[in-house]
Amino acid sequence: MTLRVLIADDHAMFRSGLRAVLDTQADLMCAGEAADGRATVSEVLRLRPDVAIVDIRMPRLDGLRATEAILADPANTTKVILLTTYDQDAYVHRALRAGASGFLLKSLPPEELIAAIRVAARGDTLIDPSVIRRLSSRLADSIAPPPTPAGLDLLTPREHEVLLLLAQAHSNAAIAEYLGIGDETVKTHVSRILTKLNLRDRIHAVSYAHLHGLIGQEPAPPGLGRGNPRRNRRDP
């Protein structure tokens, strides 16, 4: 299946470069472009792309407000990935509240942005790892975790492991590769984690893990997503 992508950015050169990158991928195509926020909203409504790449800083209507307008439409099916040069907490919070499927910095390598488009199309959410690290550091400095997080003892060892990997901003596909299990099995684990911990979504799960000091219990998996030796492990 070919994923249709809308590119929204007020810089023509950036749009042209990203379109060229999309053209190198057999499963991706540029469905259209927009140079300001109002045009972004109208083009998403007209074209109904699978994913919209939206710059936060745009004229007429900024990318955040455009995203809020797009995702407030009950009939909308487009996933929105927000791009920015400016790493600000307020942007992250508004993007997540609006329901964006990604918050990424423009310094991201092209191949990682391509991967993010596919992840968003599957229904997963991505936050730039540098943003996750900064926010988690601030949480650790300002919030003392309770001695025993409520509900954590309900998780199986594998679910606990998946929760830690989620909190390190890894996608379902990367977790599946590292653990040597299928994507659907990872989705099942995530669903059970959310149910057992009474969490709304995976972003809420990430917040839960950081809030309760779970990050740092184990080191970040080396070589995640690159054929780790754990590939041959069987899921318990």
Short mmCIF file of C-alpha atoms in Angstrom, two decimals:
data_model
loop_
_atom_site.label_atom_id
_atom_site.label_comp_id
_atom_site.label_asym_id
_atom_site.label_seq_id
_atom_site.Cartn_x
_atom_site.Cartn_y
_atom_site.Cartn_z
CA MET A 1 0.00 0.00 0.00
CA THR A 2 1.30 3.47 -0.91
CA LEU A 3 1.12 6.08 1.86
CA ARG A 4 0.02 9.53 0.73
CA VAL A 5 1.90 12.35 2.47
CA LEU A 6 1.13 16.07 2.62
CA ILE A 7 4.10 18.42 3.16
CA ALA A 8 3.29 21.68 4.96
CA ASP A 9 6.12 24.19 5.34
CA ASP A 10 6.53 27.85 4.37
CA HIS A 11 9.99 27.21 2.89
CA ALA A 12 9.74 26.00 -0.72
CA MET A 13 13.24 24.54 -0.60
CA PHE A 14 12.38 22.35 2.39
CA ARG A 15 9.20 21.12 0.69
CA SER A 16 11.14 20.37 -2.49
CA GLY A 17 13.83 18.47 -0.57
CA LEU A 18 11.33 16.39 1.38
CA ARG A 19 9.36 15.63 -1.78
CA ALA A 20 12.59 14.38 -3.38
CA VAL A 21 13.20 12.12 -0.38
CA LEU A 22 9.66 10.73 -0.58
CA ASP A 23 10.14 10.02 -4.27
CA THR A 24 12.96 7.59 -3.41
CA GLN A 25 10.55 5.38 -1.44
CA ALA A 26 8.34 2.91 -3.30
CA ASP A 27 5.65 2.96 -0.58
CA LEU A 28 5.45 6.75 -0.14
CA MET A 29 4.19 9.55 -2.36
CA CYS A 30 3.69 13.28 -1.97
CA ALA A 31 -0.05 13.91 -2.21
CA GLY A 32 0.28 17.69 -2.00
CA GLU A 33 1.96 20.72 -0.45
CA ALA A 34 0.93 23.72 1.63
CA ALA A 35 2.87 26.89 2.44
CA ASP A 36 0.83 28.19 5.39
CA GLY A 37 -1.37 26.94 8.18
CA ARG A 38 -4.75 27.76 6.65
CA ALA A 39 -3.79 26.08 3.39
CA THR A 40 -2.63 23.07 5.40
CA VAL A 41 -6.06 22.62 7.00
CA SER A 42 -7.92 23.02 3.70
CA GLU A 43 -5.55 20.69 1.81
CA VAL A 44 -5.86 17.97 4.44
CA LEU A 45 -9.65 18.24 4.25
CA ARG A 46 -9.52 18.14 0.43
CA LEU A 47 -6.88 15.46 -0.13
CA ARG A 48 -7.31 13.29 3.00
CA PRO A 49 -3.64 12.16 3.02
CA ASP A 50 -2.53 9.33 5.28
CA VAL A 51 0.11 11.50 6.99
CA ALA A 52 0.72 15.26 7.09
CA ILE A 53 4.21 16.61 7.87
CA VAL A 54 3.53 20.02 9.42
CA ASP A 55 6.04 22.71 10.36
CA ILE A 56 5.18 24.53 13.58
CA ARG A 57 6.31 27.99 12.40
CA MET A 58 4.09 28.97 9.45
CA PRO A 59 2.26 32.18 8.41
CA ARG A 60 -1.49 32.84 8.64
CA LEU A 61 -1.97 29.95 11.08
CA ASP A 62 0.85 28.25 12.95
CA GLY A 63 1.35 24.50 12.65
CA LEU A 64 0.07 23.79 16.15
CA ARG A 65 -3.25 25.55 15.57
CA ALA A 66 -3.53 23.96 12.14
CA THR A 67 -2.97 20.55 13.74
CA GLU A 68 -5.58 21.25 16.41
CA ALA A 69 -8.10 22.19 13.68
CA ILE A 70 -7.31 19.09 11.62
CA LEU A 71 -7.52 16.63 14.49
CA ALA A 72 -10.66 18.21 15.95
CA ASP A 73 -12.56 17.10 12.84
CA PRO A 74 -14.47 13.90 13.77
CA ALA A 75 -14.13 12.64 10.18
CA ASN A 76 -10.36 13.14 10.05
CA THR A 77 -8.17 10.09 9.38
CA THR A 78 -4.88 11.91 8.69
CA LYS A 79 -2.01 11.39 11.12
CA VAL A 80 -0.03 14.56 11.83
CA ILE A 81 3.71 14.75 12.49
CA LEU A 82 4.90 18.15 13.70
CA LEU A 83 8.38 19.34 12.80
CA THR A 84 10.21 22.19 14.49
CA THR A 85 13.60 23.81 14.80
CA TYR A 86 12.67 25.00 18.27
CA ASP A 87 12.59 22.49 21.13
CA GLN A 88 10.13 24.08 23.56
CA ASP A 89 8.08 22.35 26.26
CA ALA A 90 4.95 24.33 25.40
CA TYR A 91 5.08 23.02 21.83
CA VAL A 92 5.39 19.43 23.00
CA HIS A 93 2.49 19.72 25.43
CA ARG A 94 0.17 21.34 22.90
CA ALA A 95 1.10 18.84 20.20
CA LEU A 96 0.32 15.88 22.45
CA ARG A 97 -2.90 17.40 23.76
CA ALA A 98 -4.05 17.94 20.18
CA GLY A 99 -3.39 14.29 19.36
CA ALA A 100 -0.37 14.64 17.05
CA SER A 101 1.28 11.37 16.05
CA GLY A 102 4.78 12.80 16.21
CA PHE A 103 6.87 15.67 17.51
CA LEU A 104 10.26 15.73 15.80
CA LEU A 105 13.10 18.17 15.32
CA LYS A 106 14.03 19.27 11.81
CA SER A 107 17.60 18.13 12.47
CA LEU A 108 16.32 14.53 12.24
CA PRO A 109 18.12 12.56 9.48
CA PRO A 110 15.93 11.98 6.39
CA GLU A 111 15.87 8.20 6.87
CA GLU A 112 14.50 8.62 10.40
CA LEU A 113 11.78 10.98 9.19
CA ILE A 114 10.82 8.41 6.56
CA ALA A 115 10.62 5.75 9.29
CA ALA A 116 8.51 8.14 11.40
CA ILE A 117 5.98 8.51 8.58
CA ARG A 118 5.48 4.76 8.46
CA VAL A 119 5.23 4.55 12.25
CA ALA A 120 2.60 7.32 12.37
CA ALA A 121 0.60 5.64 9.61
CA ARG A 122 0.46 2.48 11.76
CA GLY A 123 -1.05 4.45 14.61
CA ASP A 124 2.02 4.81 16.82
CA THR A 125 3.28 8.07 18.33
CA LEU A 126 6.86 9.32 18.18
CA ILE A 127 8.63 12.02 20.17
CA ASP A 128 12.15 13.06 19.30
CA PRO A 129 14.51 11.15 21.66
CA SER A 130 16.32 14.38 22.62
CA VAL A 131 12.99 15.83 23.80
CA ILE A 132 12.21 12.69 25.81
CA ARG A 133 15.62 12.83 27.51
CA ARG A 134 15.23 16.49 28.42
CA LEU A 135 11.69 16.14 29.76
CA SER A 136 12.55 13.02 31.74
CA SER A 137 15.52 14.78 33.30
CA ARG A 138 13.30 17.66 34.42
CA LEU A 139 10.73 15.26 35.83
CA ALA A 140 13.41 13.37 37.73
CA ASP A 141 14.71 16.62 39.23
CA SER A 142 11.32 17.98 40.25
CA ILE A 143 9.17 14.98 41.20
CA ALA A 144 9.95 12.39 43.82
CA PRO A 145 8.54 9.00 42.76
CA PRO A 146 6.36 7.08 45.20
CA PRO A 147 8.04 4.01 46.72
CA THR A 148 5.63 1.55 45.04
CA PRO A 149 3.88 2.71 41.86
CA ALA A 150 0.25 1.65 41.94
CA GLY A 151 -0.47 -1.26 39.64
CA LEU A 152 3.12 -1.91 38.60
CA ASP A 153 3.09 -5.30 40.34
CA LEU A 154 0.27 -6.36 37.99
CA LEU A 155 2.63 -6.35 35.02
CA THR A 156 4.37 -9.51 33.86
CA PRO A 157 8.19 -9.33 33.48
CA ARG A 158 7.78 -8.98 29.71
CA GLU A 159 5.17 -6.21 30.08
CA HIS A 160 7.51 -4.39 32.46
CA GLU A 161 10.26 -4.68 29.87
CA VAL A 162 8.00 -3.33 27.12
CA LEU A 163 7.01 -0.41 29.37
CA LEU A 164 10.67 0.52 29.87
CA LEU A 165 11.29 0.39 26.12
CA LEU A 166 8.21 2.53 25.48
CA ALA A 167 9.55 5.08 27.94
CA GLN A 168 12.79 5.26 25.96
CA ALA A 169 10.73 6.48 22.95
CA HIS A 170 11.09 3.30 20.89
CA SER A 171 8.42 2.37 18.36
CA ASN A 172 6.50 -0.91 18.39
CA ALA A 173 8.55 -2.14 15.44
CA ALA A 174 11.86 -1.42 17.19
CA ILE A 175 10.66 -3.12 20.39
CA ALA A 176 9.52 -6.15 18.41
CA GLU A 177 12.90 -6.45 16.70
CA TYR A 178 14.83 -6.10 19.95
CA LEU A 179 12.73 -8.63 21.84
CA GLY A 180 12.46 -11.02 18.92
CA ILE A 181 8.66 -10.98 18.84
CA GLY A 182 6.00 -9.88 16.35
CA ASP A 183 4.54 -6.38 16.05
CA GLU A 184 1.09 -7.69 17.00
CA THR A 185 2.52 -9.27 20.15
CA VAL A 186 4.03 -5.91 21.12
CA LYS A 187 0.66 -4.22 20.52
CA THR A 188 -0.97 -6.82 22.79
CA HIS A 189 1.58 -6.14 25.53
CA VAL A 190 1.07 -2.37 25.19
CA SER A 191 -2.72 -2.79 25.36
CA ARG A 192 -2.42 -4.90 28.53
CA ILE A 193 -0.03 -2.37 30.10
CA LEU A 194 -2.48 0.46 29.45
CA THR A 195 -5.38 -1.57 30.88
CA LYS A 196 -3.53 -2.75 33.99
CA LEU A 197 -2.13 0.68 34.81
CA ASN A 198 -5.34 2.51 33.82
CA LEU A 199 -3.50 4.65 31.29
CA ARG A 200 -5.03 6.49 28.33
CA ASP A 201 -2.41 5.85 25.63
CA ARG A 202 1.30 5.16 25.04
CA ILE A 203 2.24 8.80 25.72
CA HIS A 204 0.51 8.48 29.09
CA ALA A 205 2.55 5.29 29.64
CA VAL A 206 5.78 7.16 28.90
CA SER A 207 4.78 9.86 31.40
CA TYR A 208 3.92 7.18 33.98
CA ALA A 209 7.35 5.53 33.62
CA HIS A 210 9.23 8.81 33.97
CA LEU A 211 7.02 10.06 36.80
CA HIS A 212 7.63 6.90 38.83
CA GLY A 213 11.37 6.79 38.28
CA LEU A 214 11.37 3.61 36.21
CA ILE A 215 13.87 4.97 33.69
CA GLY A 216 17.40 4.02 34.60
CA GLN A 217 16.42 0.70 36.14
CA GLU A 218 17.99 -0.90 33.07
CA PRO A 219 20.36 0.59 30.50
CA ALA A 220 19.00 1.53 27.08
CA PRO A 221 19.22 -1.57 24.89
CA PRO A 222 22.34 -1.47 22.70
CA GLY A 223 21.73 -1.78 18.95
CA LEU A 224 17.96 -1.49 19.27
CA GLY A 225 16.39 -1.92 15.86
CA ARG A 226 19.60 -3.21 14.26
CA GLY A 227 19.36 -6.95 14.44
CA ASN A 228 20.04 -7.34 18.15
CA PRO A 229 21.03 -10.89 19.26
CA ARG A 230 17.83 -11.06 21.32
CA ARG A 231 16.06 -11.57 18.01
CA ASN A 232 16.01 -15.31 18.60
CA ARG A 233 14.41 -15.11 22.01
CA ARG A 234 10.91 -16.51 22.35
CA ASP A 235 8.25 -14.45 24.06
CA PRO A 236 7.12 -16.03 27.35
#
